[in-house]
Amino acid sequence: MKNYDIVIVGGGPAGLAAAVSAKQNGVDSILILERDKELGGILNQCIHNGFGLHTFKEELTGPEYAERFIRQVQDLGIEFKLNTMVMEISENRVVTAMNREDGLFDLQAKAVILAMGCRERARGALNIPGYRPAGIYSAGTAQRLVNMEGYMPGREVVILGSGDIGLIMARRMTLEGAKVKVVAELMPYSGGLKRNIVQCLDDYGIPLKLSHTVVDIKGKERVEGVTLAQVDENSRPIPGTEEFYSCDTLLLSVGLIPENEISRGMGVEINPVTSGPKVNESLETNMEGVFACGNVLHVHDLVDFVSEEAAAAGRNAAAYVKTVSLGTESTRQSDRKTDEEYLAERIPDKAAEQEICLIPTSGVRYTVPSTIRVSHMDEHLTVRFRVGNVYKNCYVSAYFDEKRVIHRKRQVVAPGEMEELKLTKEQILQYPNLKTITIKIEEA
Amino acid sequence: MYDVIIIGAGVCGAAVARELSRYQAKVCVMEKEEDVCCGTSKANSAIVHAGYDAVTGSLKAKLNVRGNEMMGELSKELDFPFERNGSLVLCFNEDEMPNLQELYDRGVANGVKELRILSKEEVLRMEPNVTDDVYAALYAPTGGIVCPFGLNIALAENACANGVEFHFNTEVTEIRKVDEGYELQTNKGAFQTKYVVNAAGVYADKFHNMVSGNKIHITARRGDYCLLDKEAGKHVSKTIFALPGKLGKGILVTPTIHGNLLIGPTAVNVEDKEGVNTTAEGLAQVIEKAGMSVHNIPTRQVITSFAGLRAHEDGDDFIIGEVEDAKGFIDCAGIESPGIASSPAIGEMAAEILKEKMGLKKKDNFISARQGIKNPNTLSKEERNALIKENPAYGNIICRCEMITEGEIIDAIRRPLGAKSLDGVKRRTRAGMGRCQSGFCSPRTMEILARECDMSMFDITKSGGESKLVVGTNKDTV
Amino acid sequence: MEVKNLICINCPMGCALTVEMEGNEVVKISGNTCPRGEAYGRKEVTDPTRIVTSTVKVTGGKAEMVSVKTKQDIPKGKISECIKALKDVEVQAPVYIGDVIVADIAGTGVDIVATKNIELL
């Protein structure tokens, strides 16, 4: 069995940035496993611009943004395997993968970085009634067909869901010759970025119907039309508001779900709110040496934040590998302990370690990370979170136990946009017996 | 001139075809859809009922028990997934106990083996997620779950291997009695045959009534279902029914043979015999009623919903046999639940009738076994590596939710009666049947179909006919 | 005086801008939280422009299509003309990021460039 210091599952933006950062932090033995035929992940089909403003201070398209990282991976000589599916990972970090050339093979990793990304929520999750004809696509599937293969999935389109992919596809389909009749959104606000509403819908006169959903799909072989209806505050369709739109295509952009089947299989604890792993300040899961970043951890809105988060995961994984390696190499010679035995001894007494719980409440749905071990904390820590509703003229507050320490005015926060708070080690060390940090939205 | 034309390539048509293929006869199956298993056979509970439900002495009762007995052996012979997971019929209060007892007695009279009545405690020990309101239950260890596509396709493939012809996209429009038998008018021309087997599902009344003065009437009775993610698949291990009564009839909660959780069906009579649209009310009812038998069903994990049509005949029993005023015309009509369970026995019975009438002789070279599509997930690491070495396509995962390889998809397309559409591939391999519902794999499966069938991407369909998946190229209308 | 309400698209903040105009003259811009917002508001009401992204066919490459963009933003009113001009364009692999696919698209003076590397098959 081949050994690697770090095996990274996924060669999309998270996996690439994690690899680059791990390498720059002194780990040489790294392998990226990518299931697709090229590196870059979903960025390859996101041909629109708007990526990289934070990272590169310029506006790039998805493939261009990916290429910047792919080039770094190549320049740094980081190893990767394409068309390779990770089948499972054992709790001892034996990664089982498969491809055409190598067949089914095992790798022993000192650390694993989970960077598998997410998938789109399908029609069934919404229980949309009606027929099941051809012409119902998730927005991402349509994006792949149009942007990478050059095929038009339909001519007359209704889009359900105003998530970013849905908005982007409204523009793409329009530019490639389709008529996008309407975008319907179940919630009273859009789940997408404002710039996308302006540039993808308003520019092309595509109406956005908030508080609307699809209540029927017509057509036995191919979609012939859909019926939209307005919904009440409990998302229930209001009788009498039905409106029929003839169309041959229904695109669904109704949410993304982190793909954590492999994580669950190895025993990683999942946060039910994010559907991603629960992680500590190092972005390490409950399984020692297993880190997570990017959309597999929680769904991001901007790839720049994915890269930033993944770089932290790569750095932390590198630090972890160095600690483990130092220990194993010096003791191995004397008492011939296995990695596992040595690791068992190395794990510090968890009870003795100061661990702070992050508690999301009052409008804050979750935080990443969920816990902070002060001893492992960098000087700066970015806490990312999302809110559950649109709040205007509010404050984002952090309470250290009972004391309000951060109180930041915000004009608007919305569920579609990820929020962040920066904590410093210095700040936290001022509260020696700190147990919890509560993050909440407070009305002005 | 055929000896026998079977109308319909659903599970009954295929079962009859397979049984007839033991004999020396020229047999053909005509199917209006592009593939086998496209009607009632593809959208149902996939349950192999034990056989306590139907009135003692009815065909439903006899064929259900017989079909259930046959299923184990058949699943090995024809290599399709089947498991006796057992079933429970729950009763919720003491008042209902006589009804449960009646069901037990009927089961015993029908010949169902190993039936037992369990106490509340026994039920909850067996199925901790059954509601605490349960009072007692009828336990039938012989009840099972099957892959309905797997069963239907296996029967058809084996019939095909034994010389039965299959004509797809061939819709019978008219049947005329002629001297030597019948002439069937279709969209592909006229065909003559000595005998006809009417296995046309919800349309069986139409064909029966073309040749007989004794009219039958079939109602399409729609049932809505929800299918849940495999993560929810272990929520129950047995198939859970509620005693017909207060809670209404027939919403079951069951694991599927592939490890998902299935809840449904509703029962609504519909006019349109192609009306397989789900409704908001139906789906809401499924979720509500399932929750009355089994608690904490994770309905957030629904990955798809669908509806199927039961072919309910007014007489409430299967109609199997030669039509009295139409010699040589054999009905297999009114096949609703327990149709899947009964199908092997229906095939046997219909073939027996024809054997007697036609004086059929056994073939010497009947191939009784069929090999299904190899499922690499069931192989050991070594076996799997040997397979990949021999054919690297088995190392290439296409459907990442169900972990289906290119090798399996190619096999599904190339084998006799192979898949021609996305749904055809899905029913044979499960590619696209997982939690993302083909979001990731459909473009790749389309590519493989186009390559293997030498078809343009514009001709690839979801399920035949006009169900085209892409309609043009970028900017072609700009 | 005319008042136009816009949403700033420079960053995810999406500030709600109010632009007050006297004829073609911008009199006042409010609601922005940074200078880029003001610049955007001014431009959006007087000379709106967009980066356009699309695809063109590739022959002989590892992929069927290559993604492209306008190297700079072009007038909003030229988007449709720009797309039409790309309709029958085909390029030969290999193609590299930044390669000019069509020079001076739709008379805008702006080039269409590739945004993805497509290697030879």
Short mmCIF file of N, CA and C in Angstrom, two decimals, chain A residues 35 85-87 96 98-100 102-104 106 118-119 122 124-125 127-134 137 141 144-146 149-155 175-177 220-222 259 261 264, chain B residues 231 272 274-280 283 287 302-306 381 384-385 388 392 394-395 397 400 406 435-436 439-440 442 447 457 462 466-477:
data_model
loop_
_atom_site.label_atom_id
_atom_site.label_comp_id
_atom_site.label_asym_id
_atom_site.label_seq_id
_atom_site.Cartn_x
_atom_site.Cartn_y
_atom_site.Cartn_z
N ARG A 35 -12.37 12.97 -9.50
CA ARG A 35 -13.20 12.00 -10.23
C ARG A 35 -13.44 12.40 -11.68
N MET A 85 -12.17 7.75 -8.69
CA MET A 85 -13.25 7.88 -7.71
C MET A 85 -12.80 7.34 -6.36
N VAL A 86 -12.95 8.14 -5.32
CA VAL A 86 -12.70 7.60 -3.98
C VAL A 86 -13.95 6.81 -3.58
N MET A 87 -13.76 5.55 -3.26
CA MET A 87 -14.89 4.67 -2.95
C MET A 87 -15.22 4.73 -1.46
N THR A 96 -9.59 4.18 -0.20
CA THR A 96 -9.79 3.22 -1.29
C THR A 96 -10.35 3.97 -2.48
N MET A 98 -10.60 4.18 -7.09
CA MET A 98 -10.67 3.33 -8.27
C MET A 98 -10.58 4.16 -9.54
N ASN A 99 -9.87 3.62 -10.52
CA ASN A 99 -9.91 4.20 -11.86
C ASN A 99 -9.63 3.10 -12.88
N ARG A 100 -9.64 3.48 -14.14
CA ARG A 100 -9.50 2.48 -15.20
C ARG A 100 -8.13 1.81 -15.19
N ASP A 102 -5.54 1.81 -12.66
CA ASP A 102 -5.02 1.19 -11.44
C ASP A 102 -6.01 0.22 -10.82
N GLY A 103 -7.23 0.19 -11.31
CA GLY A 103 -8.25 -0.64 -10.66
C GLY A 103 -8.60 -0.06 -9.31
N LEU A 104 -8.91 -0.99 -8.38
CA LEU A 104 -9.28 -0.58 -7.03
C LEU A 104 -7.99 -0.62 -6.20
N ASP A 106 -5.62 0.94 -2.57
CA ASP A 106 -5.64 1.55 -1.24
C ASP A 106 -4.43 2.46 -1.06
N CYS A 118 -20.31 19.76 -3.53
CA CYS A 118 -21.72 19.53 -3.22
C CYS A 118 -22.47 19.10 -4.47
N ARG A 119 -23.71 18.71 -4.27
CA ARG A 119 -24.57 18.38 -5.41
C ARG A 119 -25.83 19.22 -5.32
N ALA A 122 -32.55 17.81 -5.87
CA ALA A 122 -33.35 17.38 -7.02
C ALA A 122 -34.82 17.69 -6.79
N GLY A 124 -37.32 15.82 -6.35
CA GLY A 124 -37.98 15.03 -5.32
C GLY A 124 -37.93 15.68 -3.96
N ALA A 125 -36.85 16.40 -3.69
CA ALA A 125 -36.69 17.02 -2.39
C ALA A 125 -37.80 18.05 -2.14
N ASN A 127 -40.80 17.65 -3.64
CA ASN A 127 -42.05 16.94 -3.89
C ASN A 127 -42.94 17.72 -4.86
N ILE A 128 -42.36 18.21 -5.94
CA ILE A 128 -43.15 18.93 -6.94
C ILE A 128 -44.03 17.91 -7.66
N PRO A 129 -45.34 18.10 -7.61
CA PRO A 129 -46.21 17.12 -8.27
C PRO A 129 -46.21 17.28 -9.79
N GLY A 130 -46.87 16.33 -10.44
CA GLY A 130 -47.00 16.39 -11.90
C GLY A 130 -46.36 15.19 -12.56
N TYR A 131 -46.19 15.31 -13.88
CA TYR A 131 -45.58 14.22 -14.66
C TYR A 131 -44.06 14.26 -14.51
N ARG A 132 -43.41 13.24 -15.05
CA ARG A 132 -41.95 13.17 -14.99
C ARG A 132 -41.36 13.06 -16.40
N PRO A 133 -41.62 14.04 -17.23
CA PRO A 133 -41.14 13.97 -18.61
C PRO A 133 -39.69 14.39 -18.75
N ALA A 134 -39.18 14.27 -19.97
CA ALA A 134 -37.86 14.83 -20.27
C ALA A 134 -37.97 16.34 -20.26
N TYR A 137 -34.39 19.64 -15.70
CA TYR A 137 -32.96 19.53 -15.41
C TYR A 137 -32.63 20.34 -14.16
N THR A 141 -26.81 20.75 -14.30
CA THR A 141 -26.75 19.79 -15.40
C THR A 141 -26.90 20.54 -16.72
N ARG A 144 -23.72 22.32 -17.56
CA ARG A 144 -22.70 21.46 -18.14
C ARG A 144 -22.99 21.20 -19.61
N LEU A 145 -24.26 20.89 -19.92
CA LEU A 145 -24.63 20.59 -21.31
C LEU A 145 -24.34 21.79 -22.21
N VAL A 146 -24.73 22.98 -21.78
CA VAL A 146 -24.58 24.16 -22.63
C VAL A 146 -23.11 24.61 -22.68
N GLU A 149 -20.56 21.18 -23.42
CA GLU A 149 -20.82 20.30 -24.55
C GLU A 149 -21.50 20.99 -25.71
N GLY A 150 -22.03 22.20 -25.46
CA GLY A 150 -22.61 22.97 -26.55
C GLY A 150 -24.01 22.55 -26.95
N TYR A 151 -24.71 21.82 -26.07
CA TYR A 151 -26.07 21.39 -26.39
C TYR A 151 -27.10 22.22 -25.64
N MET A 152 -28.17 22.55 -26.34
CA MET A 152 -29.27 23.28 -25.72
C MET A 152 -30.29 22.29 -25.18
N PRO A 153 -30.55 22.33 -23.89
CA PRO A 153 -31.54 21.39 -23.33
C PRO A 153 -32.97 21.77 -23.68
N GLY A 154 -33.23 22.99 -24.13
CA GLY A 154 -34.59 23.37 -24.49
C GLY A 154 -34.64 24.76 -25.08
N ARG A 155 -35.85 25.15 -25.51
CA ARG A 155 -36.04 26.45 -26.17
C ARG A 155 -36.79 27.44 -25.31
N LEU A 175 -28.76 34.06 -23.76
CA LEU A 175 -27.72 34.43 -24.72
C LEU A 175 -27.54 33.36 -25.79
N GLU A 176 -27.77 32.10 -25.44
CA GLU A 176 -27.57 31.03 -26.42
C GLU A 176 -28.82 30.78 -27.26
N GLY A 177 -29.85 31.60 -27.05
CA GLY A 177 -30.98 31.56 -27.97
C GLY A 177 -32.29 31.06 -27.40
N LYS A 220 -46.25 14.46 -21.04
CA LYS A 220 -45.97 13.07 -20.70
C LYS A 220 -44.61 12.62 -21.20
N GLU A 221 -44.21 13.13 -22.36
CA GLU A 221 -42.91 12.72 -22.89
C GLU A 221 -41.88 13.83 -22.66
N ARG A 222 -42.21 15.04 -23.13
CA ARG A 222 -41.34 16.19 -22.92
C ARG A 222 -42.19 17.25 -22.19
N GLU A 259 -21.71 16.91 -0.33
CA GLU A 259 -21.68 15.47 -0.64
C GLU A 259 -20.82 14.75 0.39
N GLU A 261 -21.20 11.52 1.69
CA GLU A 261 -21.40 10.08 1.84
C GLU A 261 -20.12 9.40 2.31
N ARG A 264 -19.49 10.38 6.02
CA ARG A 264 -20.34 9.62 6.94
C ARG A 264 -19.85 8.20 7.08
N GLU B 231 -29.96 6.67 2.99
CA GLU B 231 -29.66 6.94 4.39
C GLU B 231 -30.86 6.61 5.28
N ASP B 272 -57.63 8.93 -17.28
CA ASP B 272 -56.53 8.86 -18.24
C ASP B 272 -55.63 7.66 -17.93
N GLU B 274 -52.89 6.98 -19.08
CA GLU B 274 -51.47 7.36 -19.04
C GLU B 274 -51.25 8.40 -17.95
N GLY B 275 -52.23 8.56 -17.08
CA GLY B 275 -52.19 9.65 -16.09
C GLY B 275 -51.32 9.34 -14.89
N VAL B 276 -50.04 9.30 -15.10
CA VAL B 276 -49.12 8.96 -14.01
C VAL B 276 -48.53 10.21 -13.35
N ASN B 277 -49.32 11.28 -13.34
CA ASN B 277 -48.85 12.49 -12.67
C ASN B 277 -49.14 12.41 -11.17
N THR B 278 -48.17 12.76 -10.38
CA THR B 278 -48.41 12.83 -8.94
C THR B 278 -49.18 14.12 -8.65
N THR B 279 -49.83 14.16 -7.51
CA THR B 279 -50.53 15.38 -7.12
C THR B 279 -50.05 15.80 -5.73
N ALA B 280 -50.21 17.08 -5.46
CA ALA B 280 -49.79 17.61 -4.16
C ALA B 280 -50.56 16.91 -3.04
N LEU B 283 -49.28 13.24 -2.55
CA LEU B 283 -47.98 13.14 -1.89
C LEU B 283 -48.10 13.51 -0.41
N ILE B 287 -47.29 10.97 2.91
CA ILE B 287 -46.40 11.32 4.02
C ILE B 287 -47.17 11.27 5.34
N VAL B 302 -36.66 12.70 0.98
CA VAL B 302 -37.31 12.22 -0.24
C VAL B 302 -36.42 12.60 -1.43
N ILE B 303 -36.10 11.61 -2.28
CA ILE B 303 -35.28 11.95 -3.45
C ILE B 303 -36.11 11.99 -4.72
N THR B 304 -37.24 11.30 -4.72
CA THR B 304 -38.12 11.43 -5.88
C THR B 304 -39.51 10.96 -5.49
N SER B 305 -40.47 11.36 -6.28
CA SER B 305 -41.82 10.84 -6.09
C SER B 305 -42.31 10.40 -7.46
N PHE B 306 -43.23 9.46 -7.47
CA PHE B 306 -43.75 8.96 -8.74
C PHE B 306 -45.14 8.41 -8.51
N LYS B 381 -12.42 -7.31 -3.63
CA LYS B 381 -11.44 -6.42 -4.23
C LYS B 381 -10.68 -7.12 -5.37
N ARG B 384 -12.86 -7.71 -8.35
CA ARG B 384 -13.14 -6.44 -9.00
C ARG B 384 -11.95 -5.98 -9.84
N ASN B 385 -10.76 -6.16 -9.27
CA ASN B 385 -9.57 -5.76 -10.02
C ASN B 385 -9.35 -6.62 -11.25
N ILE B 388 -11.67 -5.24 -13.84
CA ILE B 388 -11.21 -3.97 -14.41
C ILE B 388 -10.04 -4.20 -15.37
N PRO B 392 -11.44 -2.24 -18.63
CA PRO B 392 -11.22 -1.04 -17.81
C PRO B 392 -12.47 -0.21 -17.58
N TYR B 394 -15.02 -1.01 -16.26
CA TYR B 394 -15.53 -1.31 -14.93
C TYR B 394 -14.79 -0.52 -13.84
N GLY B 395 -13.75 0.20 -14.24
CA GLY B 395 -13.04 1.03 -13.27
C GLY B 395 -13.48 2.49 -13.33
N ILE B 397 -16.34 5.07 -12.80
CA ILE B 397 -17.64 5.34 -12.19
C ILE B 397 -18.36 6.43 -12.98
N ARG B 400 -22.25 8.47 -9.60
CA ARG B 400 -21.49 8.48 -8.36
C ARG B 400 -22.38 8.28 -7.14
N GLU B 406 -19.08 2.51 -16.00
CA GLU B 406 -19.31 2.52 -17.44
C GLU B 406 -19.50 1.10 -17.95
N ARG B 435 -29.38 9.66 -5.17
CA ARG B 435 -29.83 10.86 -4.49
C ARG B 435 -29.77 12.11 -5.35
N CYS B 436 -28.90 12.17 -6.34
CA CYS B 436 -28.89 13.39 -7.17
C CYS B 436 -29.83 13.25 -8.35
N GLY B 439 -28.52 14.08 -11.94
CA GLY B 439 -27.96 15.40 -12.20
C GLY B 439 -26.55 15.32 -12.77
N PHE B 440 -25.71 14.52 -12.13
CA PHE B 440 -24.32 14.43 -12.58
C PHE B 440 -24.15 13.47 -13.75
N SER B 442 -26.41 12.10 -16.02
CA SER B 442 -27.18 12.03 -17.27
C SER B 442 -26.39 12.49 -18.50
N GLU B 447 -23.90 10.44 -23.46
CA GLU B 447 -22.73 10.27 -24.33
C GLU B 447 -22.47 8.80 -24.62
N MET B 457 -26.81 12.82 -30.43
CA MET B 457 -27.27 13.25 -29.11
C MET B 457 -28.72 13.75 -29.18
N LYS B 462 -35.25 10.29 -22.94
CA LYS B 462 -35.38 9.85 -21.56
C LYS B 462 -36.06 8.49 -21.53
N GLU B 466 -41.10 11.08 -27.90
CA GLU B 466 -40.66 12.48 -28.05
C GLU B 466 -39.93 12.99 -26.81
N SER B 467 -39.49 12.07 -25.97
CA SER B 467 -38.86 12.52 -24.71
C SER B 467 -37.39 12.87 -24.92
N LYS B 468 -37.14 13.70 -25.93
CA LYS B 468 -35.78 14.11 -26.28
C LYS B 468 -35.14 14.91 -25.14
N LEU B 469 -33.84 14.76 -25.03
CA LEU B 469 -33.16 15.39 -23.90
C LEU B 469 -32.47 16.70 -24.28
N VAL B 470 -31.94 16.76 -25.50
CA VAL B 470 -31.40 18.05 -25.95
C VAL B 470 -32.04 18.37 -27.29
N VAL B 471 -32.21 19.67 -27.56
CA VAL B 471 -33.01 20.04 -28.73
C VAL B 471 -32.21 20.82 -29.78
N GLY B 472 -30.98 21.14 -29.50
CA GLY B 472 -30.21 21.89 -30.48
C GLY B 472 -28.84 22.20 -29.95
N THR B 473 -28.13 23.06 -30.69
CA THR B 473 -26.80 23.45 -30.23
C THR B 473 -26.82 24.94 -29.88
N ASN B 474 -25.79 25.35 -29.17
CA ASN B 474 -25.70 26.75 -28.73
C ASN B 474 -25.85 27.70 -29.92
N LYS B 475 -26.63 28.70 -29.73
CA LYS B 475 -26.80 29.81 -30.70
C LYS B 475 -27.44 29.38 -32.01
N ASP B 476 -27.95 28.14 -32.11
CA ASP B 476 -28.49 27.73 -33.41
C ASP B 476 -29.73 28.52 -33.81
N THR B 477 -30.37 29.18 -32.88
CA THR B 477 -31.54 29.98 -33.23
C THR B 477 -31.26 31.48 -33.11
#
